[in-house]
């Protein structure tokens, strides 16, 4: 009987002792709370910087490559007014109905200030054959040695020349004014201007004008079946002329 009571009292006393000491029954271990996650730093996407648009360049208009007859005659007058001196080689031939009847070559000199023009005719080998010097009033013809052969009036002599335009440098403005002008053909490099007289004798004068100043390099005149053509080469404009080039001219 005592033993049974002791079995009951001992656990009861133990419970009182634990209660007096503030004890309690052991609890199950609690898992620690997870640490808060570190805040995610969101990097903003880089802003796209728009480059300023380059200003649109306006395309310059293409230079005019063709001229009408009025513009071409204006160019003729421009260089004619600016022409102070001229030295050029020339080759000229005359044909009748397509058959060559004469040929000549040589050099031409012109000085506006002195109103002098000199024409040296040479052989195919380049030897001087004859010289004509004029002030466009009188003309003196010299032989290959420089001796005077004869003197003529400019008007009489010029009328006997099949291609008077070859000797009209310094007077092309007046020449153009006496003619009607149309364009025969034209490219970027040259234009062929057709001149026909406004009155008087009927003929056609063709001037092949070369860019950029449209100076005539080929002069051809056709009357009936006769055609005379002069081609200018080694053209030197507004350059000093050889000394005493007009020394043989004496009135």
CSV table of C-alpha atoms in Angstrom, one decimal:
chain,number,residue,atom,x,y,z
A,1,UNK,CA,0.0,0.0,0.0
A,2,UNK,CA,2.8,2.5,0.9
A,3,UNK,CA,4.7,1.7,-2.3
A,4,UNK,CA,1.7,2.6,-4.4
A,5,UNK,CA,1.2,5.9,-2.7
A,6,UNK,CA,4.9,6.8,-3.1
A,7,UNK,CA,4.6,6.2,-6.9
A,8,UNK,CA,1.8,8.7,-7.0
A,9,UNK,CA,3.2,11.3,-4.7
A,10,UNK,CA,6.6,11.5,-6.3
A,11,UNK,CA,5.6,12.6,-9.7
A,12,UNK,CA,3.1,15.0,-8.2
A,13,UNK,CA,5.8,16.7,-6.0
A,14,UNK,CA,8.1,16.9,-9.0
A,15,UNK,CA,5.5,18.7,-10.9
A,16,UNK,CA,5.0,21.2,-8.1
A,17,UNK,CA,8.8,21.9,-7.9
A,18,UNK,CA,8.9,22.6,-11.6
A,19,UNK,CA,5.9,24.9,-11.3
A,20,UNK,CA,7.4,26.7,-8.4
A,21,UNK,CA,10.7,27.2,-10.3
A,22,UNK,CA,8.8,28.6,-13.3
A,23,UNK,CA,9.6,25.7,-15.4
A,24,UNK,CA,7.3,24.4,-18.0
A,25,UNK,CA,7.2,21.4,-20.2
A,26,UNK,CA,9.8,21.5,-23.0
A,27,UNK,CA,8.5,22.7,-26.3
A,28,UNK,CA,9.4,21.5,-29.7
A,29,UNK,CA,12.2,23.5,-31.4
A,30,UNK,CA,10.9,26.1,-33.7
A,31,UNK,CA,12.7,26.7,-37.0
A,32,UNK,CA,14.2,30.2,-37.2
A,33,UNK,CA,12.3,32.6,-39.4
A,34,UNK,CA,14.0,33.1,-42.8
A,35,UNK,CA,16.0,36.4,-43.1
A,36,UNK,CA,14.3,38.9,-45.3
A,37,UNK,CA,15.6,38.8,-48.8
A,38,UNK,CA,17.9,41.7,-49.8
A,39,UNK,CA,16.0,44.2,-51.9
A,40,UNK,CA,16.7,43.8,-55.5
A,41,UNK,CA,18.3,46.9,-57.1
A,42,UNK,CA,16.7,47.4,-60.5
A,43,UNK,CA,19.0,49.2,-62.8
A,44,UNK,CA,17.0,51.3,-65.2
A,45,UNK,CA,17.7,50.6,-68.8
A,46,UNK,CA,19.9,53.2,-70.4
A,47,UNK,CA,18.0,55.9,-72.3
A,48,UNK,CA,18.5,55.9,-76.0
A,49,UNK,CA,20.0,59.2,-76.9
A,50,UNK,CA,18.8,60.2,-80.3
A,51,UNK,CA,21.5,62.0,-82.3
A,52,UNK,CA,20.4,65.2,-83.8
A,53,UNK,CA,19.6,64.7,-87.5
A,54,UNK,CA,22.1,66.2,-89.8
A,55,UNK,CA,20.6,69.0,-91.8
A,56,UNK,CA,19.5,67.9,-95.2
A,57,UNK,CA,21.8,69.4,-97.8
A,58,UNK,CA,20.1,70.9,-100.7
A,59,UNK,CA,21.5,69.6,-103.9
A,60,UNK,CA,22.8,72.4,-106.0
A,61,UNK,CA,21.2,72.5,-109.5
A,62,UNK,CA,23.3,71.0,-112.2
A,63,UNK,CA,25.2,73.5,-114.2
A,64,UNK,CA,23.5,74.3,-117.4
A,65,UNK,CA,25.2,72.5,-120.2
A,66,UNK,CA,23.4,73.8,-123.2
A,67,UNK,CA,22.9,77.4,-124.3
A,68,UNK,CA,20.4,78.9,-126.7
A,69,UNK,CA,21.4,81.0,-129.7
A,70,UNK,CA,20.9,84.3,-127.8
A,71,UNK,CA,23.2,83.1,-124.9
A,72,UNK,CA,25.8,81.9,-127.3
A,73,UNK,CA,26.0,85.2,-129.2
A,74,UNK,CA,26.2,86.9,-125.8
A,75,UNK,CA,29.3,84.8,-125.0
A,76,UNK,CA,30.8,85.7,-128.3
A,77,UNK,CA,30.4,89.4,-127.5
A,78,UNK,CA,31.9,88.9,-124.0
A,79,UNK,CA,35.2,87.5,-125.2
A,80,UNK,CA,35.3,89.9,-128.1
A,81,UNK,CA,35.2,92.8,-125.7
A,82,UNK,CA,37.9,91.3,-123.4
A,83,UNK,CA,40.2,90.3,-126.3
A,84,UNK,CA,43.3,92.6,-126.1
A,85,UNK,CA,45.9,90.4,-128.0
A,86,UNK,CA,45.8,87.2,-130.0
A,87,UNK,CA,48.4,84.8,-131.4
A,88,UNK,CA,47.3,81.7,-133.1
A,89,UNK,CA,48.3,79.2,-135.8
A,90,UNK,CA,45.8,78.5,-138.5
A,91,UNK,CA,45.2,76.0,-141.4
A,92,UNK,CA,42.7,77.0,-144.1
A,93,UNK,CA,41.4,75.2,-147.1
A,94,UNK,CA,38.9,76.1,-149.9
A,95,UNK,CA,36.9,73.5,-151.7
A,96,UNK,CA,34.4,73.7,-154.6
A,97,UNK,CA,31.7,71.1,-154.7
A,98,UNK,CA,33.7,68.9,-152.3
A,99,UNK,CA,37.0,69.2,-154.3
A,100,UNK,CA,39.8,71.1,-152.6
A,101,UNK,CA,41.1,74.0,-154.7
A,102,UNK,CA,43.5,75.7,-152.4
A,103,UNK,CA,45.2,75.3,-149.0
A,104,UNK,CA,47.1,77.7,-146.8
A,105,UNK,CA,48.6,77.8,-143.3
A,106,UNK,CA,50.5,80.2,-141.1
A,107,UNK,CA,50.2,82.4,-138.0
A,108,UNK,CA,47.9,85.3,-137.1
A,109,UNK,CA,48.7,88.2,-134.7
A,110,UNK,CA,46.2,90.8,-133.4
A,111,UNK,CA,46.6,93.8,-131.1
A,112,UNK,CA,43.5,95.8,-130.2
A,113,UNK,CA,45.4,98.7,-128.7
A,114,UNK,CA,47.3,99.3,-132.0
A,115,UNK,CA,44.4,98.1,-134.1
A,116,UNK,CA,46.9,95.9,-136.0
A,117,UNK,CA,46.6,92.5,-137.5
A,118,UNK,CA,49.4,90.5,-139.1
A,119,UNK,CA,49.0,87.3,-141.1
A,120,UNK,CA,52.0,85.2,-142.0
A,121,UNK,CA,51.5,82.6,-144.7
A,122,UNK,CA,53.9,79.7,-144.5
A,123,UNK,CA,54.8,76.6,-146.6
A,124,UNK,CA,53.9,73.1,-145.3
A,125,UNK,CA,57.5,72.9,-144.1
A,126,UNK,CA,56.9,76.1,-142.0
A,127,UNK,CA,58.9,78.5,-144.2
A,128,UNK,CA,57.6,82.0,-144.4
A,129,UNK,CA,56.1,82.8,-147.9
A,130,UNK,CA,54.3,86.1,-147.4
A,131,UNK,CA,53.2,88.6,-144.7
A,132,UNK,CA,50.2,90.9,-144.7
A,133,UNK,CA,50.0,93.7,-142.1
A,134,UNK,CA,47.1,96.0,-141.7
A,135,UNK,CA,45.5,98.6,-139.5
A,136,UNK,CA,42.2,97.7,-141.1
A,137,UNK,CA,42.4,100.8,-143.2
A,138,UNK,CA,45.4,100.0,-145.4
A,139,UNK,CA,47.3,96.8,-145.8
A,140,UNK,CA,50.9,96.1,-146.7
A,141,UNK,CA,52.0,92.9,-148.4
A,142,UNK,CA,55.6,91.8,-147.8
A,143,UNK,CA,57.6,89.0,-149.3
A,144,UNK,CA,59.5,86.2,-147.4
A,145,UNK,CA,62.4,88.6,-147.0
A,146,UNK,CA,60.3,91.4,-145.5
A,147,UNK,CA,60.4,93.6,-148.6
A,148,UNK,CA,57.2,95.4,-149.5
A,149,UNK,CA,55.4,93.9,-152.5
A,150,UNK,CA,52.3,96.1,-152.7
A,151,UNK,CA,49.9,98.2,-150.7
A,152,UNK,CA,46.1,97.9,-150.8
A,153,UNK,CA,43.1,99.3,-149.1
A,154,UNK,CA,41.8,97.0,-146.3
A,155,UNK,CA,38.3,97.0,-147.9
A,156,UNK,CA,39.5,95.9,-151.3
A,157,UNK,CA,41.8,93.2,-149.9
A,158,UNK,CA,39.2,91.8,-147.5
A,159,UNK,CA,36.5,91.6,-150.2
A,160,UNK,CA,38.8,89.2,-152.0
A,161,UNK,CA,39.1,86.9,-149.0
A,162,UNK,CA,36.7,83.9,-149.0
A,163,UNK,CA,36.7,83.8,-145.2
A,164,UNK,CA,36.5,87.4,-143.9
A,165,UNK,CA,35.6,86.2,-140.4
A,166,UNK,CA,39.1,85.0,-139.9
A,167,UNK,CA,40.3,88.6,-139.9
A,168,UNK,CA,37.5,90.1,-137.9
A,169,UNK,CA,38.9,89.6,-134.4
A,170,UNK,CA,38.1,92.6,-132.2
A,171,UNK,CA,35.0,93.1,-134.4
A,172,UNK,CA,33.0,90.0,-133.7
A,173,UNK,CA,30.3,92.0,-131.9
A,174,UNK,CA,29.5,93.9,-135.1
A,175,UNK,CA,29.8,90.7,-137.1
A,176,UNK,CA,27.2,89.0,-134.9
A,177,UNK,CA,24.9,92.0,-135.1
A,178,UNK,CA,24.8,91.7,-138.9
A,179,UNK,CA,23.6,88.1,-138.8
A,180,UNK,CA,20.7,85.9,-137.6
A,181,UNK,CA,22.0,83.2,-135.3
A,182,UNK,CA,20.7,79.6,-134.8
A,183,UNK,CA,22.4,76.6,-133.2
A,184,UNK,CA,23.5,73.9,-135.7
A,185,UNK,CA,24.7,71.4,-133.0
A,186,UNK,CA,25.8,71.4,-129.4
A,187,UNK,CA,27.7,69.3,-126.8
A,188,UNK,CA,29.1,69.9,-123.4
A,189,UNK,CA,32.4,70.9,-125.0
A,190,UNK,CA,31.4,72.9,-128.0
A,191,UNK,CA,28.6,74.5,-129.9
A,192,UNK,CA,28.3,75.2,-133.6
A,193,UNK,CA,26.6,78.5,-134.3
A,194,UNK,CA,25.1,79.2,-137.7
A,195,UNK,CA,25.1,82.8,-138.9
A,196,UNK,CA,23.2,84.0,-141.9
A,197,UNK,CA,23.3,87.6,-143.1
A,198,UNK,CA,20.2,89.7,-142.3
A,199,UNK,CA,20.5,91.3,-145.7
A,200,UNK,CA,22.7,91.3,-148.8
A,201,UNK,CA,24.6,88.3,-150.1
A,202,UNK,CA,23.4,84.9,-149.1
A,203,UNK,CA,25.9,82.6,-147.4
A,204,UNK,CA,26.3,80.5,-144.2
A,205,UNK,CA,28.9,81.2,-141.6
A,206,UNK,CA,29.5,78.4,-139.2
A,207,UNK,CA,31.5,79.1,-136.0
A,208,UNK,CA,32.5,76.2,-133.8
A,209,UNK,CA,32.7,77.7,-130.3
A,210,UNK,CA,34.6,75.8,-127.6
A,211,UNK,CA,33.7,75.9,-123.8
A,212,UNK,CA,34.2,77.5,-121.4
A,213,UNK,CA,34.5,80.9,-123.1
A,214,UNK,CA,33.1,79.9,-126.5
A,215,UNK,CA,36.0,81.2,-128.5
A,216,UNK,CA,35.7,80.2,-132.2
A,217,UNK,CA,38.3,77.5,-133.1
A,218,UNK,CA,36.7,76.6,-136.4
A,219,UNK,CA,35.3,79.1,-138.9
A,220,UNK,CA,33.7,77.9,-142.1
A,221,UNK,CA,31.8,79.9,-144.8
A,222,UNK,CA,29.7,78.4,-147.5
A,223,UNK,CA,28.4,80.3,-150.5
A,224,UNK,CA,26.8,78.3,-153.3
A,225,UNK,CA,29.2,75.3,-153.8
A,226,UNK,CA,32.3,77.1,-152.4
A,227,UNK,CA,33.4,76.3,-148.8
A,228,UNK,CA,36.3,77.8,-147.0
A,229,UNK,CA,37.2,76.4,-143.6
A,230,UNK,CA,39.8,77.7,-141.1
A,231,UNK,CA,41.0,75.8,-138.0
A,232,UNK,CA,42.8,77.7,-135.3
A,233,UNK,CA,45.4,76.0,-133.1
A,234,UNK,CA,47.8,76.9,-130.3
A,235,UNK,CA,45.6,79.9,-129.4
A,236,UNK,CA,47.1,82.4,-127.0
A,237,UNK,CA,44.7,85.1,-125.8
A,238,UNK,CA,45.8,88.3,-124.0
A,239,UNK,CA,49.5,87.3,-123.9
A,240,UNK,CA,52.4,89.6,-124.8
A,241,UNK,CA,53.1,89.5,-128.5
A,242,UNK,CA,56.6,89.2,-130.0
A,243,UNK,CA,58.5,92.4,-130.1
A,244,UNK,CA,58.1,94.5,-133.3
A,245,UNK,CA,55.6,92.0,-134.7
A,246,UNK,CA,54.0,94.9,-136.6
A,247,UNK,CA,57.3,96.6,-137.5
A,248,UNK,CA,56.9,96.1,-141.2
A,249,UNK,CA,53.7,98.2,-141.4
A,250,UNK,CA,54.4,101.6,-143.0
A,251,UNK,CA,51.8,103.8,-144.5
